[in-house]
Structure formats: C-alpha cells, structure tokens
XYZ file of C-alpha atoms in Angstrom:
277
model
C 226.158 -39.837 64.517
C 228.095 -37.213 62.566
C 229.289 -38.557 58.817
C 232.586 -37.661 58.102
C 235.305 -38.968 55.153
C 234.604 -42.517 56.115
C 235.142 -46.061 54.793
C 231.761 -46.701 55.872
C 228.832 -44.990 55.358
C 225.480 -44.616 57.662
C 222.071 -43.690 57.151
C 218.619 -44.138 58.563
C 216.094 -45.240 55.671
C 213.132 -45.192 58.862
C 212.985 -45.293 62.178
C 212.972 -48.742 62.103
C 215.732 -49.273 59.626
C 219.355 -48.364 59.228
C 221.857 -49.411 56.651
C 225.486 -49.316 56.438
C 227.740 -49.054 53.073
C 230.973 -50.406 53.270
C 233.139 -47.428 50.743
C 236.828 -48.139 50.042
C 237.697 -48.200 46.752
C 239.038 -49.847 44.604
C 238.764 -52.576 46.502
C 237.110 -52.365 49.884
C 240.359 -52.965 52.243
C 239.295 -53.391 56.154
C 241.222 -50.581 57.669
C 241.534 -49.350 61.213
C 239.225 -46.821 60.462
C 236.561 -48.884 58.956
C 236.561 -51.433 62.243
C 236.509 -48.142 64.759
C 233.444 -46.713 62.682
C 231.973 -49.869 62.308
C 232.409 -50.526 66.555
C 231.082 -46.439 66.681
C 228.070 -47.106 64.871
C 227.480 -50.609 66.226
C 227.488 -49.579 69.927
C 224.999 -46.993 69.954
C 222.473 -48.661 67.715
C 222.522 -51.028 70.224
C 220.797 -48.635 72.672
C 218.411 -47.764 70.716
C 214.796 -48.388 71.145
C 213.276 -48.396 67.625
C 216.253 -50.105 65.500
C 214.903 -53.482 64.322
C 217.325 -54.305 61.337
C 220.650 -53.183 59.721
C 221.250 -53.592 56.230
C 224.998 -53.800 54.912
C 225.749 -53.256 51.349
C 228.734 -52.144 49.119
C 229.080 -49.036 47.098
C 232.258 -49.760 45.631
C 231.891 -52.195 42.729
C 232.640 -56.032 42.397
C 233.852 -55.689 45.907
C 231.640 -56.365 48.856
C 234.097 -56.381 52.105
C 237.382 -57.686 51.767
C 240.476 -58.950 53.408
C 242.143 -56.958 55.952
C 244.927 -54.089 54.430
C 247.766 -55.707 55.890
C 250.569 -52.462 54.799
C 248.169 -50.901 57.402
C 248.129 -53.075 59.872
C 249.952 -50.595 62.632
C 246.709 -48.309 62.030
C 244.361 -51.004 63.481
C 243.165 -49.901 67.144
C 245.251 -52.402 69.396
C 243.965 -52.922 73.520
C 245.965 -51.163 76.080
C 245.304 -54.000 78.386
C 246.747 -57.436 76.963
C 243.609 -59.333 78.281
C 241.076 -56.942 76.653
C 238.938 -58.643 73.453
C 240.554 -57.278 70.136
C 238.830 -54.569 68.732
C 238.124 -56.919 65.739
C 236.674 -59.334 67.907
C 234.491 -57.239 69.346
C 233.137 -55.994 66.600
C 232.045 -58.954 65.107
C 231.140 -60.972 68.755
C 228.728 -57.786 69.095
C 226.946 -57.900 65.477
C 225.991 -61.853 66.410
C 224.702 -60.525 69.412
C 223.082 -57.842 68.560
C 219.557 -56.439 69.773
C 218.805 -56.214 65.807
C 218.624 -58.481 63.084
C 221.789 -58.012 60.549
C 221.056 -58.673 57.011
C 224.085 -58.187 54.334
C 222.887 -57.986 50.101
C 226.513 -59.658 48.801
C 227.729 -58.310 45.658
C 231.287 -58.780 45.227
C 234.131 -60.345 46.766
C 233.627 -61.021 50.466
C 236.980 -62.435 51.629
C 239.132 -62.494 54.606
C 238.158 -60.317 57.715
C 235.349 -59.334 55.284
C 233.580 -62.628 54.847
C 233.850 -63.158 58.641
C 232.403 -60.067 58.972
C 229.527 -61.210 56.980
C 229.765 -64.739 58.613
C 228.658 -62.605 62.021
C 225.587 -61.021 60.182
C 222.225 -62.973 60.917
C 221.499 -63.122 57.007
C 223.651 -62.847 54.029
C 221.592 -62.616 51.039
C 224.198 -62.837 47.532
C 224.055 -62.470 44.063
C 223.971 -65.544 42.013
C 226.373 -63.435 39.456
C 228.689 -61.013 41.400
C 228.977 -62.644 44.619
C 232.641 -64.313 45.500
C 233.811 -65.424 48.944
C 236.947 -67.064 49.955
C 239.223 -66.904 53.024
C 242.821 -66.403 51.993
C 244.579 -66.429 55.051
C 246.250 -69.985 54.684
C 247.623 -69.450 51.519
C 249.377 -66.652 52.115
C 251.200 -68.157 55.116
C 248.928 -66.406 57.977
C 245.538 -67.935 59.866
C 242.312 -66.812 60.061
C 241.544 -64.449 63.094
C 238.296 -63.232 62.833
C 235.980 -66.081 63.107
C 236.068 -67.884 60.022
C 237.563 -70.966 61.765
C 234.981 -70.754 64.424
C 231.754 -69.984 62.183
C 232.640 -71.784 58.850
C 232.146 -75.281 60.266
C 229.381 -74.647 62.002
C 227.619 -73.163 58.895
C 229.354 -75.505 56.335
C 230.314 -78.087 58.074
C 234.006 -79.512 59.196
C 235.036 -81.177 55.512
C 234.272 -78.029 53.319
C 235.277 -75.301 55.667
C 239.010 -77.363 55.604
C 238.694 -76.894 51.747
C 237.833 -73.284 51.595
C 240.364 -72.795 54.470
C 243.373 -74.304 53.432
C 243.043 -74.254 49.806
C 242.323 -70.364 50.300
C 240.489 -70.620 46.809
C 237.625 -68.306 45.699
C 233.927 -69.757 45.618
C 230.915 -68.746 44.085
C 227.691 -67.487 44.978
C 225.793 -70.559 43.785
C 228.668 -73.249 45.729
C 228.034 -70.753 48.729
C 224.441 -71.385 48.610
C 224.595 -74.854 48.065
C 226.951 -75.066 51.213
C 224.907 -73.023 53.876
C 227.590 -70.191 53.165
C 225.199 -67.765 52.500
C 220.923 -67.916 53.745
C 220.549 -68.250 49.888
C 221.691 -66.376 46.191
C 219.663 -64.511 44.240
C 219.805 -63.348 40.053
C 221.572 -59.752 41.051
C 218.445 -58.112 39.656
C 215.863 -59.453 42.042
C 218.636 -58.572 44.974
C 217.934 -55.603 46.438
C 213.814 -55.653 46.378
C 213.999 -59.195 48.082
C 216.215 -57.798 50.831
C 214.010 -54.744 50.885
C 211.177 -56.761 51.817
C 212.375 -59.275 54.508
C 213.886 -55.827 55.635
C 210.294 -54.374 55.620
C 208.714 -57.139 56.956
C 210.789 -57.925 60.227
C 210.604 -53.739 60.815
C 206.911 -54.629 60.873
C 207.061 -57.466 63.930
C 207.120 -56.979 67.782
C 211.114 -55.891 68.554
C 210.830 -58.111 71.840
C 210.219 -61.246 70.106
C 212.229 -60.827 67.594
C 215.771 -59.916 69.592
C 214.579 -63.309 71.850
C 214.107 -65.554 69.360
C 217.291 -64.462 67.926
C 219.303 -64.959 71.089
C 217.621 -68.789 71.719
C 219.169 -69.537 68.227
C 222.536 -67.883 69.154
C 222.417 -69.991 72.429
C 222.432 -72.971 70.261
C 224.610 -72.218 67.473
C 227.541 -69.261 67.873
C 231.041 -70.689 69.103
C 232.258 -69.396 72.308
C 233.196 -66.330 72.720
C 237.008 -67.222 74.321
C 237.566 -69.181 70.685
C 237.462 -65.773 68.820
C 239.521 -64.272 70.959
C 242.535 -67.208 70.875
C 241.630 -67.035 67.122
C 242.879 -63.235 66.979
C 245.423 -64.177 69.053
C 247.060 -66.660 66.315
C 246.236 -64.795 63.491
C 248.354 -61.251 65.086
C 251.102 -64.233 66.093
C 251.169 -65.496 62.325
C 251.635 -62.065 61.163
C 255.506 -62.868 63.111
C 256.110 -66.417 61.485
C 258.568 -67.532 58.527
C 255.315 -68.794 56.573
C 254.380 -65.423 56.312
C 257.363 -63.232 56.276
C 259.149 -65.299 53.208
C 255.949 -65.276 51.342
C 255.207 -61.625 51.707
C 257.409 -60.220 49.626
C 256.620 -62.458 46.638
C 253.332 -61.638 47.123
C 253.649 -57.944 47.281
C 255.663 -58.218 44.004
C 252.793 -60.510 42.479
C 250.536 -58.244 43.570
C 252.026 -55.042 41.588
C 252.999 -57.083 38.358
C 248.952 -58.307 38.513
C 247.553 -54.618 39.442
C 244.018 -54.861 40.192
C 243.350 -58.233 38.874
C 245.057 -59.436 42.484
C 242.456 -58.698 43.736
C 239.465 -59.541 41.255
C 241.229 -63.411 41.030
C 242.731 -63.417 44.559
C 242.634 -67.115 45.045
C 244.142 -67.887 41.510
C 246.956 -65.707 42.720
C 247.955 -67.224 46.090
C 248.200 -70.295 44.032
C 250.528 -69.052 41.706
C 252.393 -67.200 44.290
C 253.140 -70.260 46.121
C 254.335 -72.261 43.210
C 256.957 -69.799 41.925
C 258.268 -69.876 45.431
C-alpha cells in the first residue's frame, strides 16, 4: 500500500500486526477520502495470510473519530448502481466481519459516523479521562446511518441507546463502560501498554481459531446486514427533510460564533442550538 497525504495513516508494526491512525485535524472529520482509504486498506488486509489484528488509534488530539463533515458531503463516494451497499456501509459491515480481530485505544471524542465506526471494531478499549462518545444525529434534525441504531441496543441495550440517541448528548468514558459501550476504560496512562499486550497476545494464537470463534459470536450478535443498509438509506433521506434544513443554518452560525469549542462540547451545543430556535 503506497502512503500518500491521507486522513488515515497505515503501518505494519509486525507481520502479524497492523495499525491504522485516523489524522484530520483539528478535529478528525470523516471525509470521502478517509472512508475510500479506510475501504483501500480494509480490503486487502483481508487477503492476507499473516494479519491477525488491527489496531486503530488517533493522532490528532482530544479527537478520536468523529462525526461525518457534512459541507463535504458531495465528496463522499456514492454507488453507481442504486441497489449497491453504501460505501459507508460497507466499510463498517466488512470491519465486523473481518478475518482479523479489530481493536480501537479511544482517546477523544468518538461521535457520529465515528463512534459507529468504532461500534464495528471487535474491541474498543478508552481512556477513563479523554474518552467522549455521543451520537448527534437526532439533535441536529438528521438520523443515524451508520449503524448506531442497529449496534447501540444490542451493546447497551434498547432504554439507554434511546437516551444517547435522541438526547444526542455527550457521555463519558466511565458511563460508556458501565453501559457495555466500550469492552472497558482504562486511566489514559496504562492505555496503550494494555492494548499492546492483548494486541501481542492474540498475534501469538492459531489465526484459524481465532477468525472462527469470532464469526460464531458474530452469528449470534451483529444485526442484519439489510438493516444497515435501510439505515444509510434514511440517514442520506434526512439530509433532504425540514428538520434538518431549518436547523442547519443555525447550527452553522453556532458553530462559527463557538469556534472549536463546537466541537470539544458538541452535545452542549445541539442543545443550545435547538432552544434558540
């Protein structure tokens, strides 16, 4: 794989081991880029024979992955054929199936088409301190369209993934824990050596058994695959609606007056952006 300017960046630590860096600063926006690397990369590890495990991690502080960049939406890569999966969809349907085990060290926020992202992964490990997750969609008059309304529930159950859902409010690394959000938080200085080593130590088992056993527990727990794909569906058809469009600008002008800290307090801010309405 070559490495060019890139949202994402790749690297082999071993021959058993590869680890991708989401890179889009300030704030780690999903672009169309970033999902057509991410499907490059995805596909051929998944022909090859040695891979055992893919780490994902963030170089771009207090920002793990986050929510989609919505002034670029015309950039993301859209099917010629109407009944093709979504790019999107495909992306993350293939990371939950994937003949590797995913393992994402959360610093950040994780939001939007980032947290479902992570939601696909096979274990999220976050920091206690730095880690933030949310899915904003609601609030901001759109729907989710990635999987969080398909994976949420099943990992939180029906009650709190409404909450986090509709309320599109920020949550914490500890509440995320607590919930079955994330496999568990850690104090961000013991982080990166635990992942290290459950890293290390799956490299070190039999590939066969490990891809099998990991495809019996996707036969009992990931949603079907025809639910992601309606999902996109209504979340590109939101994208069209009143709730949206009459919020958007508001937004976009909340968003300037707030600079950066949009982002940093995004959940505080759909709050407030629906109230002034």
């Amino acid at each position: 794989m070559s490495e060019q300017q890139s949202t994402i960046h790749y690297e082999r630590t071993s021959p058993q081991i590869a680890k991708i860096t989401f890179a889009n600063p300030p704030v780690n926006l999903i672009t169309g880029e970033t999902v057509l690397r991410l499907i490059e990369i995805v596909t051929e590890l998944a022909t090859d024979p040695d891979i055992q495990v893919v780490l994902f991690d963030s170089a771009t502080p207090d920002f793990f992955y986050n929510h989609f960049d919505l002034a670029a939406a015309a950039d993301f890569p859209a099917p010629e054929d109407p009944d093709a999966v979504p790019a999107w969809t495909n992306l993350v349907l293939a990371l939950s199936k994937a003949p590797y085990i995913t393992i994402a060290a959360i610093r950040g926020r994780t939001r939007g088409g980032g947290n479902e992202l992570a939601l696909a992964l096979d274990l999220r490990y976050a920091s206690s301190e730095k880690a933030i997750f949310g899915q904003p969609e609601v609030g901001s008059g759109l729907l989710p369209g990635g999987g969080g309304t398909e994976r949420l529930p099943r990992a939180i159950g029906r009650d709190r993934a409404l909450e986090a859902i509709l309320t599109s409010d920020d949550y914490d690394a500890d509440t995320a824990e607590r919930w079955g959000w994330v496999t568990r938080a850690l104090p961000d200085n013991e982080l990166d050596a635990f992942v290290g080593t459950v890293a290390a130590r799956l490299a070190s088992f039999d590939r066969t058994s490990l891809v099998s056993a990991k495809a019996q527990i996707n036969r009992a727990s990931l949603p079907p695959d025809a639910d992601l794909v309606a999902a996109y569906g209504e979340f590109a058809h939101s994208l069209t609606l009143p709730g949206f469009l009459t919020r958007a600008t508001g937004t976009q002008a909340l968003a300037e007056q707030a600079g950066i800290d949009f982002e940093y307090r995004l959940g505080h801010h759909i709050g407030v952006a629906n109230q002034q309405r």
